[in-house]
Coordinates of C-alpha atoms and ligand atoms in Angstrom, one line a residue:
M1 CA -47.9 -73.4 39.0
R2 CA -45.6 -70.9 40.8
I3 CA -42.2 -71.6 42.3
A4 CA -40.6 -69.2 44.8
V5 CA -37.1 -70.0 45.7
I6 CA -35.0 -68.1 48.3
D7 CA -31.3 -68.6 48.4
R8 CA -30.7 -68.9 52.1
N9 CA -27.0 -68.2 51.8
R10 CA -27.6 -64.9 50.0
C11 CA -30.5 -63.7 52.1
K12 CA -29.1 -61.3 54.7
V13 CA -32.0 -60.1 56.8
K14 CA -29.9 -58.0 59.1
E15 CA -28.6 -55.9 56.2
C16 CA -31.9 -55.4 54.3
G17 CA -34.6 -55.1 57.0
Y18 CA -37.0 -57.4 55.1
L19 CA -37.4 -55.3 51.9
C20 CA -39.1 -58.2 50.2
Q21 CA -41.9 -58.4 52.8
I22 CA -42.2 -54.6 53.2
N23 CA -42.7 -54.2 49.4
C24 CA -44.9 -57.2 48.7
P25 CA -48.3 -55.9 47.4
M26 CA -50.1 -58.9 48.8
V27 CA -48.7 -58.3 52.3
K28 CA -49.7 -54.7 52.0
T29 CA -53.3 -55.7 51.3
G30 CA -53.3 -58.1 54.3
R31 CA -52.6 -61.4 52.6
E32 CA -49.5 -63.0 54.1
A33 CA -47.7 -64.0 50.9
I34 CA -44.4 -63.5 52.8
I35 CA -44.1 -64.5 56.4
I36 CA -41.0 -64.6 58.7
D37 CA -39.8 -67.9 60.0
K38 CA -39.7 -67.6 63.8
E39 CA -36.6 -69.8 64.2
T40 CA -34.4 -68.7 61.4
K41 CA -35.8 -65.1 61.1
K42 CA -35.7 -65.5 57.3
P43 CA -38.6 -64.9 55.0
I44 CA -40.9 -67.6 53.6
I45 CA -42.9 -67.0 50.5
I46 CA -46.2 -68.8 50.5
E47 CA -46.5 -69.8 46.9
D48 CA -50.3 -70.2 47.0
L49 CA -50.8 -66.6 48.0
C50 CA -48.0 -65.1 45.8
S51 CA -49.3 -63.3 42.7
G52 CA -46.0 -63.7 40.9
C53 CA -45.6 -59.9 40.5
G54 CA -41.8 -60.1 40.9
I55 CA -41.5 -57.0 43.1
C56 CA -39.7 -58.8 45.8
V57 CA -37.2 -60.1 43.3
K58 CA -36.4 -56.6 42.2
K59 CA -36.3 -55.2 45.8
C60 CA -34.0 -57.8 47.3
P61 CA -30.5 -56.2 47.3
F62 CA -28.8 -59.6 47.3
E63 CA -30.7 -61.2 44.4
A64 CA -31.8 -64.0 46.8
I65 CA -35.3 -64.5 45.4
T66 CA -36.4 -66.2 42.2
I67 CA -40.1 -66.5 41.1
V68 CA -40.9 -68.8 38.2
N69 CA -44.2 -69.5 36.6
L70 CA -44.4 -73.1 35.2
P71 CA -47.0 -75.1 33.4
E72 CA -48.8 -77.6 35.8
E73 CA -47.8 -80.5 33.6
I74 CA -44.0 -79.8 33.8
G75 CA -43.6 -83.1 35.7
E76 CA -44.0 -85.2 38.8
P77 CA -42.6 -83.4 41.9
V78 CA -40.0 -85.7 43.3
H79 CA -38.0 -83.9 45.9
Q80 CA -37.8 -80.4 47.4
Y81 CA -35.2 -79.0 49.8
G82 CA -37.4 -77.4 52.3
K83 CA -39.7 -74.4 52.0
N84 CA -38.7 -72.2 49.0
G85 CA -36.0 -74.6 48.2
F86 CA -34.7 -76.2 45.0
R87 CA -37.0 -78.8 43.6
L88 CA -36.6 -81.7 41.2
Y89 CA -39.3 -83.1 38.9
N90 CA -39.5 -86.6 37.4
L91 CA -37.1 -89.5 37.7
P92 CA -34.9 -91.2 35.1
V93 CA -35.6 -94.6 33.7
P94 CA -33.2 -97.4 34.8
K95 CA -32.3 -99.3 31.7
K96 CA -29.8 -102.0 30.8
G97 CA -27.0 -100.2 29.1
V98 CA -25.4 -96.8 29.9
V99 CA -27.6 -93.9 30.5
G100 CA -26.0 -90.5 30.1
I101 CA -27.3 -87.5 32.0
I102 CA -26.9 -84.0 30.4
G103 CA -27.6 -80.8 32.2
A104 CA -26.2 -77.6 33.7
N105 CA -24.5 -77.5 37.2
G106 CA -27.0 -77.0 40.0
I107 CA -29.9 -78.4 38.1
G108 CA -30.5 -81.6 40.2
K109 CA -28.1 -84.2 38.8
T110 CA -26.6 -85.0 42.2
T111 CA -30.0 -85.0 43.8
M112 CA -31.1 -87.5 41.2
M113 CA -28.0 -89.7 41.8
K114 CA -28.6 -89.6 45.5
I115 CA -32.2 -90.7 45.1
L116 CA -31.2 -93.6 42.8
S117 CA -28.6 -94.6 45.3
G118 CA -31.0 -94.5 48.3
E119 CA -29.1 -91.8 50.0
I120 CA -32.0 -89.4 49.7
K121 CA -35.6 -90.6 50.2
P122 CA -37.7 -88.5 47.8
N123 CA -40.2 -86.4 49.7
L124 CA -42.5 -85.7 46.7
G125 CA -42.2 -82.0 47.4
G126 CA -43.5 -82.2 51.0
E127 CA -43.4 -85.3 53.1
A128 CA -43.9 -88.9 51.9
E129 CA -43.5 -92.5 53.0
W130 CA -42.2 -95.2 50.7
E131 CA -45.7 -96.6 50.0
E132 CA -46.9 -93.3 48.6
I133 CA -43.7 -92.8 46.7
V134 CA -43.9 -96.1 45.0
D135 CA -47.6 -95.6 44.3
R136 CA -47.0 -92.2 42.8
F137 CA -44.9 -93.8 40.0
R138 CA -47.4 -96.6 39.3
G139 CA -47.3 -97.5 35.6
K140 CA -43.8 -95.9 35.1
E141 CA -40.6 -97.9 34.5
I142 CA -39.0 -96.5 37.7
R143 CA -41.7 -98.0 39.9
D144 CA -40.2 -101.4 40.4
Y145 CA -36.8 -99.9 41.0
L146 CA -38.2 -97.6 43.8
E147 CA -40.0 -100.6 45.3
R148 CA -36.7 -102.5 45.5
L149 CA -35.0 -99.4 46.8
S150 CA -37.6 -99.1 49.6
K151 CA -37.0 -102.7 50.7
G152 CA -33.2 -102.2 50.8
E153 CA -32.7 -104.5 47.8
I154 CA -30.7 -102.2 45.7
K155 CA -27.0 -101.9 46.2
A156 CA -25.7 -98.7 44.6
V157 CA -22.2 -97.5 44.0
Y158 CA -21.5 -93.8 43.6
K159 CA -18.3 -92.4 42.1
P160 CA -18.1 -88.8 43.5
Q161 CA -17.6 -85.8 41.3
Y162 CA -14.7 -84.2 43.3
V163 CA -12.0 -86.9 43.2
D164 CA -9.5 -84.4 44.6
K165 CA -11.1 -84.7 48.0
I166 CA -10.7 -88.5 48.2
P167 CA -7.3 -88.4 50.0
D168 CA -9.1 -86.4 52.8
Y169 CA -11.1 -89.5 53.8
V170 CA -9.3 -92.5 52.4
K171 CA -5.8 -93.4 53.5
G172 CA -3.2 -96.0 52.4
T173 CA -1.6 -97.2 49.1
V174 CA -3.7 -97.6 46.0
R175 CA -3.2 -101.3 46.2
E176 CA -4.4 -101.5 49.8
I177 CA -7.5 -99.4 49.1
L178 CA -8.5 -101.2 45.9
E179 CA -7.8 -104.7 47.1
K180 CA -9.9 -104.1 50.2
G181 CA -12.9 -103.0 48.2
D182 CA -12.7 -105.5 45.3
E183 CA -15.9 -107.5 45.5
T184 CA -16.0 -108.9 42.0
G185 CA -12.5 -110.2 41.6
G186 CA -12.2 -107.9 38.6
L187 CA -9.5 -105.6 40.0
D188 CA -6.6 -107.1 38.0
E189 CA -8.4 -106.4 34.8
L190 CA -9.4 -102.9 35.8
E191 CA -5.8 -102.2 36.9
K192 CA -4.6 -103.0 33.4
K193 CA -7.4 -101.5 31.5
L194 CA -7.3 -98.2 33.4
D195 CA -3.5 -98.0 33.2
L196 CA -3.0 -98.2 37.0
E197 CA 0.0 -100.5 37.1
N198 CA 2.4 -97.7 37.9
S199 CA 0.2 -96.2 40.5
M200 CA -0.6 -99.3 42.6
E201 CA 2.2 -98.9 45.2
K202 CA 1.8 -95.1 45.5
N203 CA 0.2 -93.6 48.6
I204 CA -3.2 -92.1 47.7
E205 CA -1.9 -88.6 48.8
E206 CA 0.8 -88.7 46.1
L207 CA -1.6 -89.2 43.1
S208 CA -2.3 -86.7 40.4
G209 CA -5.9 -85.7 39.6
G210 CA -6.0 -88.1 36.6
E211 CA -4.7 -91.0 38.7
L212 CA -7.2 -90.3 41.5
Q213 CA -10.0 -90.3 38.9
R214 CA -8.9 -93.7 37.5
V215 CA -8.5 -95.1 41.0
A216 CA -12.0 -93.9 41.9
I217 CA -13.4 -95.5 38.7
A218 CA -11.7 -98.8 39.5
A219 CA -12.9 -98.7 43.1
S220 CA -16.5 -98.2 41.9
L221 CA -16.5 -100.8 39.1
S222 CA -14.9 -103.5 41.3
K223 CA -17.9 -103.4 43.6
D224 CA -20.7 -105.9 43.1
A225 CA -23.6 -103.5 42.7
D226 CA -27.0 -103.3 41.1
I227 CA -26.4 -99.7 39.9
Y228 CA -23.3 -97.7 39.1
L229 CA -23.6 -94.0 39.4
L230 CA -20.6 -92.2 37.9
D231 CA -20.4 -88.5 38.4
E232 CA -18.1 -86.7 35.9
P233 CA -15.7 -89.6 35.3
S234 CA -13.6 -87.8 32.7
S235 CA -12.4 -84.8 34.8
Y236 CA -8.6 -84.7 34.8
L237 CA -8.3 -87.5 32.3
D238 CA -6.6 -86.8 29.0
V239 CA -8.3 -87.7 25.7
R240 CA -6.9 -91.2 25.5
E241 CA -7.7 -91.9 29.1
R242 CA -11.3 -90.6 28.6
L243 CA -12.0 -92.9 25.7
N244 CA -10.4 -95.8 27.5
M245 CA -12.6 -95.1 30.5
A246 CA -15.6 -95.1 28.3
L247 CA -14.7 -98.5 26.8
V248 CA -14.2 -100.0 30.3
V249 CA -17.6 -98.6 31.6
R250 CA -19.4 -99.9 28.5
E251 CA -17.8 -103.3 28.8
I252 CA -18.9 -103.6 32.5
S253 CA -22.4 -102.6 31.5
E254 CA -22.5 -105.1 28.7
I255 CA -21.0 -108.0 30.6
T256 CA -22.9 -107.5 33.9
G257 CA -26.2 -106.1 32.5
K258 CA -26.3 -103.8 35.5
F259 CA -27.7 -100.2 35.4
V260 CA -25.0 -97.6 34.7
F261 CA -25.8 -93.8 35.0
V262 CA -23.1 -91.3 34.0
V263 CA -23.2 -87.5 34.5
E264 CA -20.7 -86.0 32.1
H265 CA -20.1 -82.6 30.6
D266 CA -17.7 -83.7 27.8
L267 CA -20.2 -84.3 25.1
I268 CA -17.9 -86.3 22.9
V269 CA -17.2 -88.7 25.8
L270 CA -20.9 -88.9 26.8
D271 CA -21.8 -89.6 23.2
Y272 CA -19.2 -92.3 22.9
L273 CA -20.1 -93.9 26.3
S274 CA -23.9 -93.9 26.5
D275 CA -26.7 -95.8 24.9
Y276 CA -29.5 -93.6 26.2
S277 CA -29.7 -90.1 27.7
H278 CA -31.9 -87.9 29.9
V279 CA -31.7 -84.1 29.6
I280 CA -32.2 -82.2 32.8
F281 CA -33.5 -78.7 32.1
G282 CA -34.7 -75.9 34.4
Q283 CA -33.0 -73.1 36.3
P284 CA -29.8 -73.8 38.3
G285 CA -30.5 -73.6 42.0
V286 CA -34.2 -73.2 41.4
Y287 CA -35.7 -76.3 39.7
G288 CA -34.8 -79.1 37.5
V289 CA -36.9 -81.4 35.3
I290 CA -35.7 -84.7 34.0
S291 CA -36.8 -85.3 30.4
N292 CA -38.1 -88.5 28.9
I293 CA -35.4 -91.1 28.0
K294 CA -33.9 -90.6 24.6
G295 CA -31.3 -92.2 22.4
V296 CA -28.0 -90.5 23.2
R297 CA -27.5 -88.8 19.8
I298 CA -31.0 -87.3 20.0
G299 CA -30.6 -86.3 23.7
I300 CA -27.4 -84.4 23.0
N301 CA -28.8 -82.8 19.9
E302 CA -32.0 -81.7 21.6
Y303 CA -29.9 -80.4 24.5
L304 CA -27.8 -78.3 22.2
S305 CA -30.9 -77.1 20.2
G306 CA -32.6 -76.1 23.5
F307 CA -35.8 -77.8 22.4
L308 CA -37.1 -81.2 23.6
R309 CA -39.3 -82.6 20.9
S310 CA -41.3 -85.3 22.7
E311 CA -41.9 -82.8 25.6
N312 CA -42.6 -79.9 23.2
M313 CA -40.5 -77.8 25.5
R314 CA -38.1 -75.0 24.6
F315 CA -35.8 -74.3 27.5
R316 CA -33.2 -72.0 26.0
E317 CA -31.7 -70.7 22.7
E318 CA -29.9 -73.1 20.4
I319 CA -26.1 -73.6 20.8
K320 CA -24.6 -73.7 17.3
F321 CA -21.3 -75.2 16.2
E322 CA -19.9 -73.4 13.2
V323 CA -18.2 -75.7 10.7
R324 CA -15.3 -73.4 10.1
P325 CA -13.4 -73.5 6.8
P326 CA -9.6 -73.3 7.1
K327 CA -8.8 -69.8 8.4
E328 CA -7.8 -67.2 5.8
K329 CA -4.6 -65.3 6.4
R330 CA -5.3 -62.6 8.9
E331 CA -3.6 -59.4 9.9
F332 CA -2.1 -59.9 13.3
I333 CA -1.1 -57.2 15.7
G334 CA 1.8 -59.2 17.2
T335 CA 3.8 -62.3 16.2
I336 CA 6.0 -64.2 18.6
F337 CA 8.7 -66.4 17.1
Y338 CA 10.6 -69.0 19.1
P339 CA 13.4 -71.3 18.1
K340 CA 13.7 -75.0 18.7
L341 CA 13.6 -75.5 22.4
K342 CA 15.0 -78.4 24.5
K343 CA 14.7 -79.2 28.1
D344 CA 15.9 -82.2 30.1
Y345 CA 15.1 -82.4 33.8
D346 CA 14.2 -85.0 36.5
G347 CA 14.3 -87.8 33.9
F348 CA 11.9 -85.9 31.5
K349 CA 12.9 -84.7 28.1
L350 CA 11.1 -82.1 26.1
E351 CA 11.7 -81.0 22.5
V352 CA 9.7 -78.2 20.9
D353 CA 9.7 -77.5 17.2
P354 CA 10.4 -73.9 16.3
G355 CA 7.2 -71.9 15.6
E356 CA 5.2 -68.7 15.9
F357 CA 2.0 -67.7 17.4
H358 CA 0.1 -64.5 17.2
S359 CA -1.9 -61.9 19.0
P360 CA -4.9 -61.8 19.0
E361 CA -5.2 -65.5 18.8
I362 CA -6.4 -68.6 20.7
L363 CA -3.9 -71.4 20.5
G364 CA -5.4 -74.7 21.5
I365 CA -3.0 -77.3 23.0
L366 CA -3.8 -81.0 23.0
G367 CA -1.7 -83.8 24.5
K368 CA -1.5 -86.1 27.4
N369 CA -1.0 -85.1 31.0
A370 CA 2.6 -84.7 32.1
I371 CA 3.9 -84.2 28.6
G372 CA 5.7 -80.8 29.0
K373 CA 2.9 -78.3 28.1
T374 CA 3.5 -76.1 31.2
T375 CA 7.3 -76.4 30.8
F376 CA 6.9 -75.0 27.2
V377 CA 5.0 -72.0 28.4
K378 CA 7.4 -71.5 31.3
M379 CA 10.3 -71.4 28.8
L380 CA 8.5 -68.7 26.8
A381 CA 8.0 -66.7 30.0
N382 CA 11.7 -67.1 30.9
V383 CA 10.8 -68.9 34.1
V384 CA 12.5 -72.1 33.0
E385 CA 15.7 -71.8 30.9
P386 CA 15.9 -74.0 27.8
D387 CA 19.1 -76.2 27.6
N388 CA 19.9 -75.5 24.0
T389 CA 19.4 -71.7 23.7
K390 CA 18.9 -68.5 25.6
L391 CA 15.4 -67.2 25.2
D392 CA 14.3 -63.8 26.5
L393 CA 11.1 -62.8 24.7
K394 CA 10.2 -60.3 27.4
L395 CA 6.8 -61.8 27.7
S396 CA 4.7 -61.8 30.8
V397 CA 2.5 -64.8 31.3
S398 CA -0.6 -65.2 33.5
Y399 CA -1.3 -68.8 34.3
K400 CA -4.2 -70.8 35.6
P401 CA -3.0 -74.2 36.8
Q402 CA -4.7 -77.5 36.1
Y403 CA -5.1 -78.3 39.8
I404 CA -6.4 -75.4 41.9
K405 CA -5.4 -75.5 45.5
P406 CA -8.0 -73.2 47.3
R407 CA -6.3 -70.9 49.8
D408 CA -7.8 -70.2 53.2
S409 CA -8.9 -66.7 52.2
L410 CA -11.9 -64.7 51.0
I411 CA -12.5 -64.3 47.3
A412 CA -12.7 -60.5 47.9
S413 CA -9.0 -60.6 48.9
L414 CA -8.1 -61.5 45.3
N415 CA -7.6 -58.6 42.9
L416 CA -10.4 -59.6 40.5
N417 CA -11.5 -57.4 37.6
T418 CA -15.0 -56.0 38.2
E419 CA -16.3 -56.6 34.7
L420 CA -15.1 -60.2 34.9
I421 CA -16.8 -60.7 38.3
Q422 CA -20.1 -59.7 36.7
R423 CA -19.5 -61.7 33.5
F424 CA -18.7 -64.9 35.4
G425 CA -21.4 -64.4 38.0
L426 CA -19.0 -64.2 41.0
K427 CA -20.6 -61.2 42.6
F428 CA -22.2 -63.2 45.4
L429 CA -19.1 -65.3 46.0
L430 CA -16.9 -62.4 47.1
D431 CA -17.6 -62.8 50.8
R432 CA -17.1 -66.5 50.7
N433 CA -13.9 -68.4 51.6
M434 CA -12.1 -70.1 48.7
K435 CA -12.1 -73.3 50.7
D436 CA -16.0 -73.4 50.8
L437 CA -16.5 -73.1 47.0
S438 CA -17.7 -75.9 44.8
G439 CA -15.4 -77.2 42.0
G440 CA -17.2 -75.2 39.3
E441 CA -17.1 -72.0 41.4
L442 CA -13.5 -72.4 42.2
Q443 CA -12.7 -73.0 38.6
K444 CA -14.4 -69.8 37.6
V445 CA -12.6 -67.8 40.3
A446 CA -9.3 -69.2 39.1
I447 CA -10.1 -68.3 35.5
V448 CA -11.1 -64.8 36.4
D449 CA -8.0 -64.4 38.6
C450 CA -5.8 -65.4 35.7
L451 CA -7.6 -63.1 33.2
S452 CA -7.6 -60.1 35.7
K453 CA -3.8 -59.9 35.5
R454 CA -2.0 -57.9 32.8
A455 CA 0.1 -60.1 30.6
N456 CA 1.1 -60.8 27.0
I457 CA 0.2 -64.5 27.2
Y458 CA -2.6 -66.2 29.1
L459 CA -2.3 -69.9 29.7
L460 CA -5.4 -71.7 30.9
D461 CA -4.7 -75.3 31.9
E462 CA -7.8 -77.4 31.8
P463 CA -10.3 -74.6 32.3
S464 CA -13.2 -76.9 31.5
A465 CA -12.9 -79.1 34.6
Y466 CA -16.1 -78.9 36.7
L467 CA -17.8 -76.5 34.3
D468 CA -21.0 -77.6 32.6
V469 CA -21.4 -77.6 28.8
E470 CA -23.0 -74.2 28.6
E471 CA -20.4 -72.7 30.9
R472 CA -17.6 -74.2 28.7
L473 CA -19.0 -72.8 25.5
K474 CA -19.7 -69.4 27.1
L475 CA -16.1 -69.4 28.3
A476 CA -14.9 -70.3 24.8
K477 CA -16.8 -67.4 23.3
Y478 CA -15.5 -65.0 25.9
L479 CA -11.9 -66.1 25.5
K480 CA -12.1 -65.2 21.8
K481 CA -13.4 -61.8 22.7
F482 CA -10.8 -61.4 25.4
A483 CA -8.0 -62.1 23.0
E484 CA -9.4 -59.7 20.4
D485 CA -10.2 -56.9 22.9
N486 CA -6.8 -57.1 24.7
E487 CA -4.7 -58.0 21.6
V488 CA -3.1 -60.9 23.4
S489 CA -2.5 -64.6 22.9
V490 CA -4.5 -67.1 24.9
L491 CA -3.2 -70.6 25.2
V492 CA -5.7 -73.2 26.2
V493 CA -4.7 -76.7 27.3
D494 CA -7.8 -78.9 27.5
H495 CA -8.8 -82.5 27.0
D496 CA -12.4 -81.7 25.9
I497 CA -11.9 -81.9 22.1
L498 CA -15.3 -80.3 21.5
L499 CA -14.1 -77.2 23.4
I500 CA -10.8 -77.1 21.7
D501 CA -12.5 -77.5 18.3
Y502 CA -14.9 -74.7 19.2
L503 CA -12.3 -72.1 20.3
S504 CA -9.0 -72.7 18.7
D505 CA -7.5 -70.6 15.9
E506 CA -4.5 -72.8 15.7
L507 CA -3.4 -76.0 17.5
M508 CA -0.3 -77.3 19.0
V509 CA 0.0 -81.0 19.5
F510 CA 2.2 -82.6 22.2
S511 CA 3.1 -86.2 21.7
G512 CA 5.3 -88.7 23.6
E513 CA 5.2 -90.6 26.8
S514 CA 3.9 -89.0 30.0
G515 CA 6.6 -88.2 32.5
R516 CA 9.4 -89.5 30.2
E517 CA 9.5 -87.5 26.9
G518 CA 7.5 -84.9 25.2
Y519 CA 7.6 -83.6 21.7
A520 CA 5.7 -80.5 20.7
S521 CA 4.7 -79.6 17.1
R522 CA 4.8 -76.0 15.9
P523 CA 1.3 -74.3 16.0
L524 CA -0.6 -75.9 13.2
E525 CA -3.7 -74.8 11.3
L526 CA -6.7 -76.3 13.1
K527 CA -7.5 -79.1 10.6
E528 CA -3.9 -80.2 10.3
G529 CA -3.5 -80.1 14.1
M530 CA -6.6 -82.1 14.7
N531 CA -5.7 -84.7 12.1
K532 CA -2.3 -85.1 13.7
F533 CA -3.7 -85.5 17.1
L534 CA -6.5 -87.9 16.2
R535 CA -4.2 -90.0 14.1
E536 CA -2.0 -90.4 17.2
M537 CA -5.1 -91.2 19.3
N538 CA -6.2 -93.6 16.6
I539 CA -9.7 -92.3 16.3
T540 CA -11.7 -90.5 13.6
L541 CA -14.2 -87.7 14.2
R542 CA -17.2 -86.9 12.0
R543 CA -19.7 -84.1 12.3
D544 CA -23.3 -84.6 13.3
P545 CA -25.3 -83.4 10.4
E546 CA -27.9 -81.7 12.6
T547 CA -25.7 -79.7 15.0
G548 CA -22.3 -79.7 13.5
R549 CA -20.8 -81.1 16.7
P550 CA -17.9 -83.6 16.4
R551 CA -18.6 -87.3 17.2
V552 CA -16.2 -90.2 17.5
N553 CA -16.7 -92.8 14.8
K554 CA -17.1 -96.3 15.9
A555 CA -13.8 -98.2 15.2
G556 CA -14.1 -100.1 12.0
S557 CA -17.4 -98.5 10.9
V558 CA -17.9 -97.4 7.3
K559 CA -17.2 -93.7 8.1
D560 CA -14.2 -94.6 10.2
R561 CA -12.6 -96.7 7.4
E562 CA -13.4 -94.1 4.7
Q563 CA -11.9 -91.2 6.7
R564 CA -8.8 -93.2 7.6
K565 CA -8.3 -94.1 3.9
K566 CA -8.5 -90.4 3.0
G567 CA -6.3 -89.4 5.9
E568 CA -9.2 -87.2 7.2
Y569 CA -9.2 -88.1 10.9
Y570 CA -11.0 -84.8 11.5
Y571 CA -14.0 -84.4 9.3
V572 CA -14.6 -80.7 8.7
G573 CA -17.3 -80.5 6.0
Ligands
LIG1 S1 -43.7 -62.1 43.7 FE1 -45.0 -60.3 44.4 S2 -46.7 -61.3 45.4 FE2 -45.1 -62.8 45.3 S3 -44.0 -62.7 47.2 FE3 -43.0 -61.4 45.7 S4 -43.8 -59.4 46.0 FE4 -45.2 -60.8 47.0
LIG2 S1 -34.8 -62.3 50.6 FE1 -33.7 -60.4 50.2 S2 -35.1 -58.8 50.7 FE2 -35.9 -60.6 51.6 S3 -35.1 -60.6 53.7 FE3 -33.7 -61.8 52.4 S4 -32.1 -60.4 51.8 FE4 -33.9 -59.2 52.5

């Protein structure tokens, strides 16, 4: 089976003169493997006539064409976005309990969610009526669900991925919005459990990303639905809020017995939250295949291993987590010492223990939102003056903020480093406006913008938001290389513990109460820092024996009790 996909945004016929068609050997011998659409004037590849030689792929100057050869039995075609468009194979299994969805960005997760919610009627790769659709899945667990969907008997609720856009289409105070949509009478409980008490009287436009996320989750879970579809519910939430959210979602699933599907890139949260999982594999923007349903541990492990056992399918190389022993003393090129720092402003107090960090080094920073992490770096950079001392370290800082406000300008107008453009795959975004980018694209542009500047310290605030698992781990690897090559310190604030565990040489832990007072430890050795942080979070982490990835222990389980007793909240070996 052959798939030919043309990215319509990249295809610029006026600038290339149909190089694909001119060079196609089938066309040259009179077989119309590439024709030109009369209306759009864009090429169409006729997959049945295409030999798969790949010449058009090489000739297209805008890398708009992808040709893939797939085994026939890859799956059941479910939906295709027009001729030479992205296509999705298979559907998930609605099961009582929480089903986690793991996969790269652009691989069909949103399409799958839209099909389950009834927003998209699957076209089976061409055109199809409901009768045929239901019939196609005869004997499969999804069949009854599709039949009910076709009769309008399924009420679905979808929590969107990009919560920052909510104030564009919903107006009013949080209380007004949530009370209006409360169909189950469960709002009071959700308000408490999701820590929304202090946000209820605020206007939706005043909310932080974390508050918006919690409001969106409360709005979804207070609806009386048959299926809840939650797209990246942990973005912008800090670690405690993530685990809290997971408990709330699990409870709703257990109490109501309704279907809950969650797309999530924080694997620790997904693991903690889900009973089952589906892996979606394929090629972003080209095709996606939904795997069989698996237990969540097996699903995540197979996803990381790149091999699906029951499907006997290798879809990429393995991602490994090194279990790192405590770091030996290294030679550093530079060491930055700072004294005790204090800052008191707008009702917020910050106290930072004296410490040192080095170059090259990655310093992970863990702590709640609004706890003084940015103020600390601004003090180092001499942008904010500490109250108790004068500090002029003569350090330049390049900063990527947590919330990225897209400017109304072309990406090309940013002064981005050419090598980084290649590495982060931004080449074809250069002629796009920042306002038109997806969350993941915007995140990558902001990271590259930050790393393109010359500085002594780079601070990346929540770089994982909207990036998928592979992108997160690639970023982590690259940041290590970047710090080494440029002999600089990279400070990474993130709430994805797996990412912080993967990339940090040392760890700084911020404690306290958001918006009131923050207390920062000195940079600690990774194990010591993780232990401190997890003790404060009141959770223990073990390592999965197969993959080495960290997993949250169930509260009160044998492992949890053992580790607490030994004071090993972070299990290294
Ligand atoms: S892959 Fe080869 S045969 Fe197929 S459309 Fe491209 S150039 Fe023609
Ligand atoms: S796909 Fe590429 S080679 Fe073909 S018309 Fe479009 S831009 Fe030109």
